[in-house]
Amino acid sequence: MKLIRPIRPDDLDALVHMAQTAGAGFTSLPPDKDFLAKKIALSVQSFDTDVKTAGHERYMFVLEDSNTGEVGGCCAIEAACGLDEPFYNYHVGVTVHANRELGVYNRIPTLHLSNDYTATSVLCSLYLRPEFRSGGAGRLLSKCRFLFMGNFPARFSEKVIAEMRGVSDEKGQSPFWEGLGRHFFSIDYEAAEHIVGMGNKAFIAELMPPHPIYSVLLPPEAQAVMGRVHPQTAPALHLLEQEGFRYQNYVDIFDGGPTVEAPIMDIRSIRKSQLLPCQITDASSGNTHLIANDRLHGFRCALAQLTPGENSVSISAELAQALGVQARESVRVVAL
């Protein structure tokens, strides 16, 4: 059984391996062992913190094969971004140049350096190893976070965003970066992403132009990838769109990838989930559901074939053991 649980310190080697194999664009988890150890420590601390409102917490989860103990993926939620350092992106606005006498009217997309998403919650660090990409593991890894947020909404902001990986080639080169960022940073795309991933964001404000940038002045290759996702990220974007996330004209300042957003209580898996007492039976059947216990430290989430009733849901003994629940304890379920 594939199971979601909070990350532990002994998952460090598995996390380093995933960071090393994820490739360019996996900004939030650079392949640095000491840095990733600190990420794990922050997650452990976040689960132990008594939270009244969203702050510096960062909750990280792994996907584990319960039969072998092998870790096959990771994901995380940053409770509120930009509280210590500015959280940057480009807002794609429109500038109109018109002259009635000449009969000229031009609407020109314009990039504005923005901190508009400050203090929003961020879905991040989603990665699934290729050998685990079957049997609904991608859906489980992406959507488990919503059941956790549904259990503990006070720990998160009213708006949730996700920065999607932008287009880059097999060599890790980004057309958007080559057309814009390189002119101001004079370093390779992967080097810039690594610096940001390590938490050194001040150089963005120091080196990026503060004035609006007309996108028509960028090379055609850079214009073509604005707001587009990397082909490997398209399935993750589709899952978020199913949950109600929408692109609202914000893109990453490095690779031009889109940022999508949704109000937390409008996210489908939160809005439609039910908190029900469970009954343990010999077997369970029905449609595919996401199911999680309602615990903080011992959070567990899995996929299962279920038929929830109005007042309870029947689950198998195997699933109950995996979730760590007993009869009549509450579980949160939502149909996929």
mmCIF file of C-alpha atoms in Angstrom:
data_model
loop_
_atom_site.group_PDB
_atom_site.id
_atom_site.type_symbol
_atom_site.label_atom_id
_atom_site.label_comp_id
_atom_site.label_asym_id
_atom_site.label_seq_id
_atom_site.Cartn_x
_atom_site.Cartn_y
_atom_site.Cartn_z
ATOM 1 C CA MET A 1 0.000 0.000 0.000
ATOM 2 C CA LYS A 2 1.178 3.540 -0.828
ATOM 3 C CA LEU A 3 0.897 5.726 2.262
ATOM 4 C CA ILE A 4 1.519 9.410 3.020
ATOM 5 C CA ARG A 5 3.144 10.379 6.322
ATOM 6 C CA PRO A 6 5.128 13.347 7.729
ATOM 7 C CA ILE A 7 8.823 13.301 6.881
ATOM 8 C CA ARG A 8 11.306 12.064 9.515
ATOM 9 C CA PRO A 9 15.039 12.718 10.044
ATOM 10 C CA ASP A 10 15.852 9.204 8.822
ATOM 11 C CA ASP A 11 14.351 10.091 5.408
ATOM 12 C CA LEU A 12 17.287 12.405 4.652
ATOM 13 C CA ASP A 13 19.138 10.085 2.265
ATOM 14 C CA ALA A 14 15.960 9.417 0.277
ATOM 15 C CA LEU A 15 15.240 13.145 0.078
ATOM 16 C CA VAL A 16 18.775 13.902 -1.132
ATOM 17 C CA HIS A 17 18.406 11.247 -3.824
ATOM 18 C CA MET A 18 15.131 12.774 -5.041
ATOM 19 C CA ALA A 19 16.604 16.284 -5.076
ATOM 20 C CA GLN A 20 19.580 15.049 -7.114
ATOM 21 C CA THR A 21 17.427 13.336 -9.736
ATOM 22 C CA ALA A 22 14.622 15.918 -10.048
ATOM 23 C CA GLY A 23 16.559 18.150 -12.451
ATOM 24 C CA ALA A 24 16.399 21.883 -13.155
ATOM 25 C CA GLY A 25 13.440 23.791 -11.770
ATOM 26 C CA PHE A 26 13.057 21.888 -8.479
ATOM 27 C CA THR A 27 13.931 25.094 -6.658
ATOM 28 C CA SER A 28 12.571 24.409 -3.185
ATOM 29 C CA LEU A 29 14.771 21.339 -2.660
ATOM 30 C CA PRO A 30 18.339 21.929 -3.861
ATOM 31 C CA PRO A 31 20.576 18.831 -3.680
ATOM 32 C CA ASP A 32 22.483 19.957 -0.595
ATOM 33 C CA LYS A 33 22.440 17.456 2.289
ATOM 34 C CA ASP A 34 22.949 19.931 5.118
ATOM 35 C CA PHE A 35 20.297 22.262 3.722
ATOM 36 C CA LEU A 36 17.787 19.426 3.299
ATOM 37 C CA ALA A 37 18.469 18.249 6.858
ATOM 38 C CA LYS A 38 17.437 21.721 8.023
ATOM 39 C CA LYS A 39 14.267 21.461 5.910
ATOM 40 C CA ILE A 40 13.386 18.211 7.633
ATOM 41 C CA ALA A 41 14.106 19.718 11.053
ATOM 42 C CA LEU A 42 11.823 22.665 10.255
ATOM 43 C CA SER A 43 9.044 20.282 9.263
ATOM 44 C CA VAL A 44 9.390 18.268 12.473
ATOM 45 C CA GLN A 45 9.328 21.513 14.463
ATOM 46 C CA SER A 46 6.271 22.759 12.542
ATOM 47 C CA PHE A 47 4.251 19.688 13.488
ATOM 48 C CA ASP A 48 5.243 20.267 17.129
ATOM 49 C CA THR A 49 4.319 23.971 17.145
ATOM 50 C CA ASP A 50 1.085 25.239 18.667
ATOM 51 C CA VAL A 51 -0.243 27.401 15.828
ATOM 52 C CA LYS A 52 -2.978 30.045 15.991
ATOM 53 C CA THR A 53 -2.372 31.644 12.577
ATOM 54 C CA ALA A 54 -0.196 30.783 9.582
ATOM 55 C CA GLY A 55 3.459 31.650 10.073
ATOM 56 C CA HIS A 56 6.894 30.252 9.276
ATOM 57 C CA GLU A 57 5.802 26.603 9.469
ATOM 58 C CA ARG A 58 6.605 24.202 6.655
ATOM 59 C CA TYR A 59 4.938 20.796 6.624
ATOM 60 C CA MET A 60 6.656 18.101 4.583
ATOM 61 C CA PHE A 61 5.333 14.659 3.681
ATOM 62 C CA VAL A 62 6.687 11.566 1.965
ATOM 63 C CA LEU A 63 5.037 8.777 0.023
ATOM 64 C CA GLU A 64 6.063 5.400 1.404
ATOM 65 C CA ASP A 65 5.498 1.842 0.248
ATOM 66 C CA SER A 66 4.152 0.336 3.464
ATOM 67 C CA ASN A 67 5.280 -3.142 2.407
ATOM 68 C CA THR A 68 8.939 -2.257 1.837
ATOM 69 C CA GLY A 69 9.374 1.041 3.684
ATOM 70 C CA GLU A 70 10.828 2.585 0.505
ATOM 71 C CA VAL A 71 10.226 6.321 0.033
ATOM 72 C CA GLY A 72 9.060 7.184 -3.471
ATOM 73 C CA GLY A 73 8.035 10.836 -3.361
ATOM 74 C CA CYS A 74 7.701 14.011 -1.352
ATOM 75 C CA CYS A 75 5.549 17.118 -1.107
ATOM 76 C CA ALA A 76 5.227 20.080 1.237
ATOM 77 C CA ILE A 77 3.140 23.069 2.288
ATOM 78 C CA GLU A 78 4.676 26.382 3.281
ATOM 79 C CA ALA A 79 2.176 27.969 5.681
ATOM 80 C CA ALA A 80 2.864 31.608 4.757
ATOM 81 C CA CYS A 81 5.494 32.806 2.285
ATOM 82 C CA GLY A 82 7.484 36.022 2.266
ATOM 83 C CA LEU A 83 7.370 36.787 5.981
ATOM 84 C CA ASP A 84 11.154 37.200 6.342
ATOM 85 C CA GLU A 85 12.251 38.032 2.802
ATOM 86 C CA PRO A 86 10.227 39.282 -0.179
ATOM 87 C CA PHE A 87 8.452 36.620 -2.243
ATOM 88 C CA TYR A 88 8.952 37.610 -5.879
ATOM 89 C CA ASN A 89 7.152 36.890 -9.109
ATOM 90 C CA TYR A 90 6.148 38.766 -12.246
ATOM 91 C CA HIS A 91 2.599 39.976 -12.710
ATOM 92 C CA VAL A 92 1.726 39.957 -16.406
ATOM 93 C CA GLY A 93 -0.271 43.148 -16.906
ATOM 94 C CA VAL A 94 -1.215 45.166 -19.962
ATOM 95 C CA THR A 95 0.063 48.561 -21.082
ATOM 96 C CA VAL A 96 -1.932 50.356 -23.795
ATOM 97 C CA HIS A 97 -0.244 52.621 -26.334
ATOM 98 C CA ALA A 98 -2.788 54.480 -28.476
ATOM 99 C CA ASN A 99 -3.037 57.491 -30.762
ATOM 100 C CA ARG A 100 -6.399 58.342 -32.359
ATOM 101 C CA GLU A 101 -4.940 60.545 -35.101
ATOM 102 C CA LEU A 102 -2.589 57.799 -36.280
ATOM 103 C CA GLY A 103 -5.170 55.077 -35.746
ATOM 104 C CA VAL A 104 -2.822 53.187 -33.452
ATOM 105 C CA TYR A 105 -4.048 51.059 -30.541
ATOM 106 C CA ASN A 106 -1.643 48.484 -29.072
ATOM 107 C CA ARG A 107 -2.160 46.327 -25.966
ATOM 108 C CA ILE A 108 1.274 45.203 -24.820
ATOM 109 C CA PRO A 109 1.819 42.513 -22.147
ATOM 110 C CA THR A 110 4.065 43.969 -19.457
ATOM 111 C CA LEU A 111 5.990 42.246 -16.660
ATOM 112 C CA HIS A 112 5.816 43.923 -13.257
ATOM 113 C CA LEU A 113 8.045 42.692 -10.407
ATOM 114 C CA SER A 114 5.575 41.850 -7.640
ATOM 115 C CA ASN A 115 5.254 40.765 -4.006
ATOM 116 C CA ASP A 116 1.477 40.295 -4.276
ATOM 117 C CA TYR A 117 1.504 36.731 -2.917
ATOM 118 C CA THR A 118 3.141 37.628 0.394
ATOM 119 C CA ALA A 119 1.666 35.633 3.332
ATOM 120 C CA THR A 120 -0.185 33.123 1.138
ATOM 121 C CA SER A 121 0.208 29.381 1.679
ATOM 122 C CA VAL A 122 2.338 27.594 -0.927
ATOM 123 C CA LEU A 123 2.130 24.044 -2.232
ATOM 124 C CA CYS A 124 5.714 23.062 -2.999
ATOM 125 C CA SER A 125 8.391 20.360 -3.255
ATOM 126 C CA LEU A 126 6.229 17.866 -5.152
ATOM 127 C CA TYR A 127 8.318 15.083 -6.657
ATOM 128 C CA LEU A 128 7.533 11.457 -7.463
ATOM 129 C CA ARG A 129 10.215 8.997 -8.490
ATOM 130 C CA PRO A 130 9.593 7.544 -11.991
ATOM 131 C CA GLU A 131 9.238 3.970 -10.720
ATOM 132 C CA PHE A 132 6.388 5.078 -8.419
ATOM 133 C CA ARG A 133 4.396 6.904 -11.119
ATOM 134 C CA SER A 134 1.505 4.448 -11.404
ATOM 135 C CA GLY A 135 -1.545 3.291 -9.523
ATOM 136 C CA GLY A 136 -2.709 6.783 -8.605
ATOM 137 C CA ALA A 137 0.420 7.653 -6.602
ATOM 138 C CA GLY A 138 0.630 11.072 -8.255
ATOM 139 C CA ARG A 139 -2.905 11.968 -7.233
ATOM 140 C CA LEU A 140 -2.288 10.716 -3.711
ATOM 141 C CA LEU A 141 0.915 12.708 -3.316
ATOM 142 C CA SER A 142 -0.565 15.923 -4.716
ATOM 143 C CA LYS A 143 -3.967 15.844 -3.015
ATOM 144 C CA CYS A 144 -3.044 14.459 0.407
ATOM 145 C CA ARG A 145 -2.093 17.999 1.388
ATOM 146 C CA PHE A 146 -5.678 19.152 1.008
ATOM 147 C CA LEU A 147 -6.988 16.673 3.565
ATOM 148 C CA PHE A 148 -4.292 17.829 5.978
ATOM 149 C CA MET A 149 -5.305 21.440 5.363
ATOM 150 C CA GLY A 150 -8.952 20.480 5.789
ATOM 151 C CA ASN A 151 -8.112 19.015 9.196
ATOM 152 C CA PHE A 152 -6.154 22.086 10.325
ATOM 153 C CA PRO A 153 -7.311 25.170 8.346
ATOM 154 C CA ALA A 154 -6.166 27.599 11.061
ATOM 155 C CA ARG A 155 -2.555 26.658 10.255
ATOM 156 C CA PHE A 156 -2.845 28.071 6.728
ATOM 157 C CA SER A 157 -3.724 31.259 4.881
ATOM 158 C CA GLU A 158 -6.998 32.055 3.166
ATOM 159 C CA LYS A 159 -5.342 31.778 -0.254
ATOM 160 C CA VAL A 160 -3.203 28.881 -1.505
ATOM 161 C CA ILE A 161 -0.819 29.059 -4.460
ATOM 162 C CA ALA A 162 1.457 26.702 -6.373
ATOM 163 C CA GLU A 163 4.392 27.764 -8.530
ATOM 164 C CA MET A 164 4.584 25.429 -11.500
ATOM 165 C CA ARG A 165 7.866 24.481 -13.130
ATOM 166 C CA GLY A 166 8.412 26.402 -16.360
ATOM 167 C CA VAL A 167 9.764 25.210 -19.688
ATOM 168 C CA SER A 168 13.398 24.116 -19.926
ATOM 169 C CA ASP A 169 15.182 21.796 -22.331
ATOM 170 C CA GLU A 170 16.966 18.502 -21.722
ATOM 171 C CA LYS A 171 20.135 20.441 -20.862
ATOM 172 C CA GLY A 172 18.325 22.430 -18.167
ATOM 173 C CA GLN A 173 18.328 25.688 -20.154
ATOM 174 C CA SER A 174 15.298 27.970 -19.865
ATOM 175 C CA PRO A 175 14.261 30.116 -22.867
ATOM 176 C CA PHE A 176 12.696 32.672 -20.518
ATOM 177 C CA TRP A 177 15.879 32.936 -18.481
ATOM 178 C CA GLU A 178 18.066 33.225 -21.579
ATOM 179 C CA GLY A 179 15.818 35.984 -22.931
ATOM 180 C CA LEU A 180 15.523 38.023 -19.737
ATOM 181 C CA GLY A 181 17.241 36.980 -16.510
ATOM 182 C CA ARG A 182 20.675 36.293 -17.957
ATOM 183 C CA HIS A 183 21.012 39.945 -19.025
ATOM 184 C CA PHE A 184 20.875 41.041 -15.381
ATOM 185 C CA PHE A 185 22.444 38.118 -13.506
ATOM 186 C CA SER A 186 25.166 36.908 -15.906
ATOM 187 C CA ILE A 187 24.950 33.364 -14.511
ATOM 188 C CA ASP A 188 23.374 30.127 -15.724
ATOM 189 C CA TYR A 189 19.720 29.356 -15.006
ATOM 190 C CA GLU A 190 20.495 26.361 -12.784
ATOM 191 C CA ALA A 191 22.951 28.435 -10.751
ATOM 192 C CA ALA A 192 20.340 31.138 -10.148
ATOM 193 C CA GLU A 193 17.721 28.550 -9.162
ATOM 194 C CA HIS A 194 20.198 26.954 -6.769
ATOM 195 C CA ILE A 195 20.958 30.287 -5.087
ATOM 196 C CA VAL A 196 17.250 30.959 -4.561
ATOM 197 C CA GLY A 197 16.627 27.410 -3.380
ATOM 198 C CA MET A 198 19.295 27.879 -0.724
ATOM 199 C CA GLY A 199 17.342 30.845 0.623
ATOM 200 C CA ASN A 200 19.516 33.665 -0.761
ATOM 201 C CA LYS A 201 16.784 35.829 -2.313
ATOM 202 C CA ALA A 202 18.062 39.323 -1.598
ATOM 203 C CA PHE A 203 20.085 39.379 -4.812
ATOM 204 C CA ILE A 204 16.849 39.341 -6.844
ATOM 205 C CA ALA A 205 15.885 42.819 -5.674
ATOM 206 C CA GLU A 206 19.453 44.004 -6.038
ATOM 207 C CA LEU A 207 19.910 42.865 -9.640
ATOM 208 C CA MET A 208 16.470 42.712 -11.306
ATOM 209 C CA PRO A 209 15.169 45.909 -12.928
ATOM 210 C CA PRO A 210 12.454 47.528 -10.769
ATOM 211 C CA HIS A 211 10.698 49.006 -13.802
ATOM 212 C CA PRO A 212 8.076 47.224 -15.949
ATOM 213 C CA ILE A 213 9.405 45.112 -18.823
ATOM 214 C CA TYR A 214 7.629 45.015 -22.189
ATOM 215 C CA SER A 215 7.369 41.345 -23.138
ATOM 216 C CA VAL A 216 7.451 42.210 -26.872
ATOM 217 C CA LEU A 217 11.085 43.177 -26.393
ATOM 218 C CA LEU A 218 11.968 39.637 -25.333
ATOM 219 C CA PRO A 219 13.081 37.021 -27.867
ATOM 220 C CA PRO A 220 10.196 35.054 -29.430
ATOM 221 C CA GLU A 221 11.388 31.889 -27.629
ATOM 222 C CA ALA A 222 11.023 33.639 -24.250
ATOM 223 C CA GLN A 223 7.607 35.089 -25.096
ATOM 224 C CA ALA A 224 6.372 31.657 -26.203
ATOM 225 C CA VAL A 225 6.997 29.981 -22.821
ATOM 226 C CA MET A 226 5.550 32.673 -20.538
ATOM 227 C CA GLY A 227 2.868 31.037 -18.389
ATOM 228 C CA ARG A 228 3.587 27.549 -19.761
ATOM 229 C CA VAL A 229 4.630 24.508 -17.728
ATOM 230 C CA HIS A 230 7.356 21.947 -18.313
ATOM 231 C CA PRO A 231 5.912 18.831 -20.025
ATOM 232 C CA GLN A 232 6.724 16.730 -16.952
ATOM 233 C CA THR A 233 4.752 19.196 -14.798
ATOM 234 C CA ALA A 234 1.603 19.177 -16.947
ATOM 235 C CA PRO A 235 -0.014 16.266 -14.999
ATOM 236 C CA ALA A 236 0.552 18.100 -11.689
ATOM 237 C CA LEU A 237 -1.029 21.250 -13.131
ATOM 238 C CA HIS A 238 -4.017 19.238 -14.349
ATOM 239 C CA LEU A 239 -4.576 17.822 -10.844
ATOM 240 C CA LEU A 240 -4.551 21.324 -9.374
ATOM 241 C CA GLU A 241 -6.945 22.593 -12.030
ATOM 242 C CA GLN A 242 -9.324 19.794 -11.044
ATOM 243 C CA GLU A 243 -9.198 21.218 -7.518
ATOM 244 C CA GLY A 244 -10.159 24.709 -8.698
ATOM 245 C CA PHE A 245 -6.718 26.321 -9.016
ATOM 246 C CA ARG A 246 -6.474 28.947 -11.753
ATOM 247 C CA TYR A 247 -3.735 30.956 -13.447
ATOM 248 C CA GLN A 248 -4.138 34.659 -12.653
ATOM 249 C CA ASN A 249 -1.308 36.142 -14.732
ATOM 250 C CA TYR A 250 1.604 35.627 -12.344
ATOM 251 C CA VAL A 251 4.769 33.888 -13.558
ATOM 252 C CA ASP A 252 8.097 32.827 -12.091
ATOM 253 C CA ILE A 253 10.861 35.408 -12.518
ATOM 254 C CA PHE A 254 13.385 32.787 -13.645
ATOM 255 C CA ASP A 255 11.660 30.294 -15.954
ATOM 256 C CA GLY A 256 8.330 32.059 -16.647
ATOM 257 C CA GLY A 257 6.297 29.155 -15.276
ATOM 258 C CA PRO A 258 2.734 29.967 -14.149
ATOM 259 C CA THR A 259 1.576 30.409 -10.565
ATOM 260 C CA VAL A 260 -1.924 29.057 -9.912
ATOM 261 C CA GLU A 261 -4.111 29.981 -6.947
ATOM 262 C CA ALA A 262 -7.344 29.161 -5.109
ATOM 263 C CA PRO A 263 -9.107 30.280 -1.915
ATOM 264 C CA ILE A 264 -8.461 27.540 0.630
ATOM 265 C CA MET A 265 -12.125 26.787 1.337
ATOM 266 C CA ASP A 266 -12.913 26.611 -2.409
ATOM 267 C CA ILE A 267 -10.415 23.809 -3.030
ATOM 268 C CA ARG A 268 -12.517 20.858 -4.115
ATOM 269 C CA SER A 269 -10.960 18.185 -1.889
ATOM 270 C CA ILE A 270 -11.370 20.430 1.157
ATOM 271 C CA ARG A 271 -14.851 21.668 0.320
ATOM 272 C CA LYS A 272 -16.259 18.226 -0.503
ATOM 273 C CA SER A 273 -14.439 16.167 2.109
ATOM 274 C CA GLN A 274 -16.345 14.620 5.020
ATOM 275 C CA LEU A 275 -15.178 13.892 8.541
ATOM 276 C CA LEU A 276 -16.827 10.595 9.459
ATOM 277 C CA PRO A 277 -16.432 7.918 12.132
ATOM 278 C CA CYS A 278 -15.101 4.683 10.683
ATOM 279 C CA GLN A 279 -16.334 1.120 10.958
ATOM 280 C CA ILE A 280 -13.846 -1.694 10.449
ATOM 281 C CA THR A 281 -14.943 -4.575 8.227
ATOM 282 C CA ASP A 282 -13.315 -7.563 6.551
ATOM 283 C CA ALA A 283 -13.134 -5.683 3.254
ATOM 284 C CA SER A 284 -14.294 -2.447 1.680
ATOM 285 C CA SER A 285 -15.402 -1.620 -1.853
ATOM 286 C CA GLY A 286 -16.741 1.231 -3.937
ATOM 287 C CA ASN A 287 -15.217 4.162 -5.791
ATOM 288 C CA THR A 288 -11.709 5.529 -5.312
ATOM 289 C CA HIS A 289 -11.469 7.891 -2.362
ATOM 290 C CA LEU A 290 -8.724 9.785 -0.593
ATOM 291 C CA ILE A 291 -8.824 8.966 3.116
ATOM 292 C CA ALA A 292 -6.813 10.339 6.043
ATOM 293 C CA ASN A 293 -6.901 10.275 9.807
ATOM 294 C CA ASP A 294 -7.470 13.541 11.678
ATOM 295 C CA ARG A 295 -4.174 13.581 13.595
ATOM 296 C CA LEU A 296 -1.447 16.178 13.455
ATOM 297 C CA HIS A 297 1.772 14.355 14.373
ATOM 298 C CA GLY A 298 0.589 10.962 13.202
ATOM 299 C CA PHE A 299 -1.071 12.122 9.981
ATOM 300 C CA ARG A 300 -1.578 9.316 7.474
ATOM 301 C CA CYS A 301 -3.310 9.367 4.092
ATOM 302 C CA ALA A 302 -3.999 6.727 1.443
ATOM 303 C CA LEU A 303 -6.183 5.821 -1.543
ATOM 304 C CA ALA A 304 -8.945 3.268 -1.015
ATOM 305 C CA GLN A 305 -12.095 1.856 -2.604
ATOM 306 C CA LEU A 306 -14.881 3.106 -0.329
ATOM 307 C CA THR A 307 -18.625 3.741 -0.143
ATOM 308 C CA PRO A 308 -19.125 6.366 2.572
ATOM 309 C CA GLY A 309 -22.541 6.494 4.217
ATOM 310 C CA GLU A 310 -24.276 9.527 5.673
ATOM 311 C CA ASN A 311 -23.047 8.858 9.200
ATOM 312 C CA SER A 312 -19.986 6.606 8.851
ATOM 313 C CA VAL A 313 -17.570 4.925 6.455
ATOM 314 C CA SER A 314 -16.536 1.259 6.413
ATOM 315 C CA ILE A 315 -12.844 0.503 5.941
ATOM 316 C CA SER A 316 -10.798 -2.675 5.918
ATOM 317 C CA ALA A 317 -8.695 -3.767 8.851
ATOM 318 C CA GLU A 318 -5.565 -3.369 6.705
ATOM 319 C CA LEU A 319 -6.439 0.240 5.896
ATOM 320 C CA ALA A 320 -7.323 0.976 9.530
ATOM 321 C CA GLN A 321 -3.917 -0.309 10.611
ATOM 322 C CA ALA A 322 -2.151 1.768 7.947
ATOM 323 C CA LEU A 323 -3.986 4.917 9.044
ATOM 324 C CA GLY A 324 -3.511 4.093 12.721
ATOM 325 C CA VAL A 325 -7.211 4.348 13.548
ATOM 326 C CA GLN A 326 -9.636 2.194 15.497
ATOM 327 C CA ALA A 327 -13.378 1.717 15.146
ATOM 328 C CA ARG A 328 -15.452 4.884 15.638
ATOM 329 C CA GLU A 329 -12.438 7.176 15.254
ATOM 330 C CA SER A 330 -12.865 10.009 12.745
ATOM 331 C CA VAL A 331 -11.377 9.934 9.258
ATOM 332 C CA ARG A 332 -11.592 12.519 6.487
ATOM 333 C CA VAL A 333 -12.673 11.174 3.088
ATOM 334 C CA VAL A 334 -13.267 12.647 -0.347
ATOM 335 C CA ALA A 335 -14.083 11.018 -3.666
ATOM 336 C CA LEU A 336 -11.549 11.403 -6.486
#
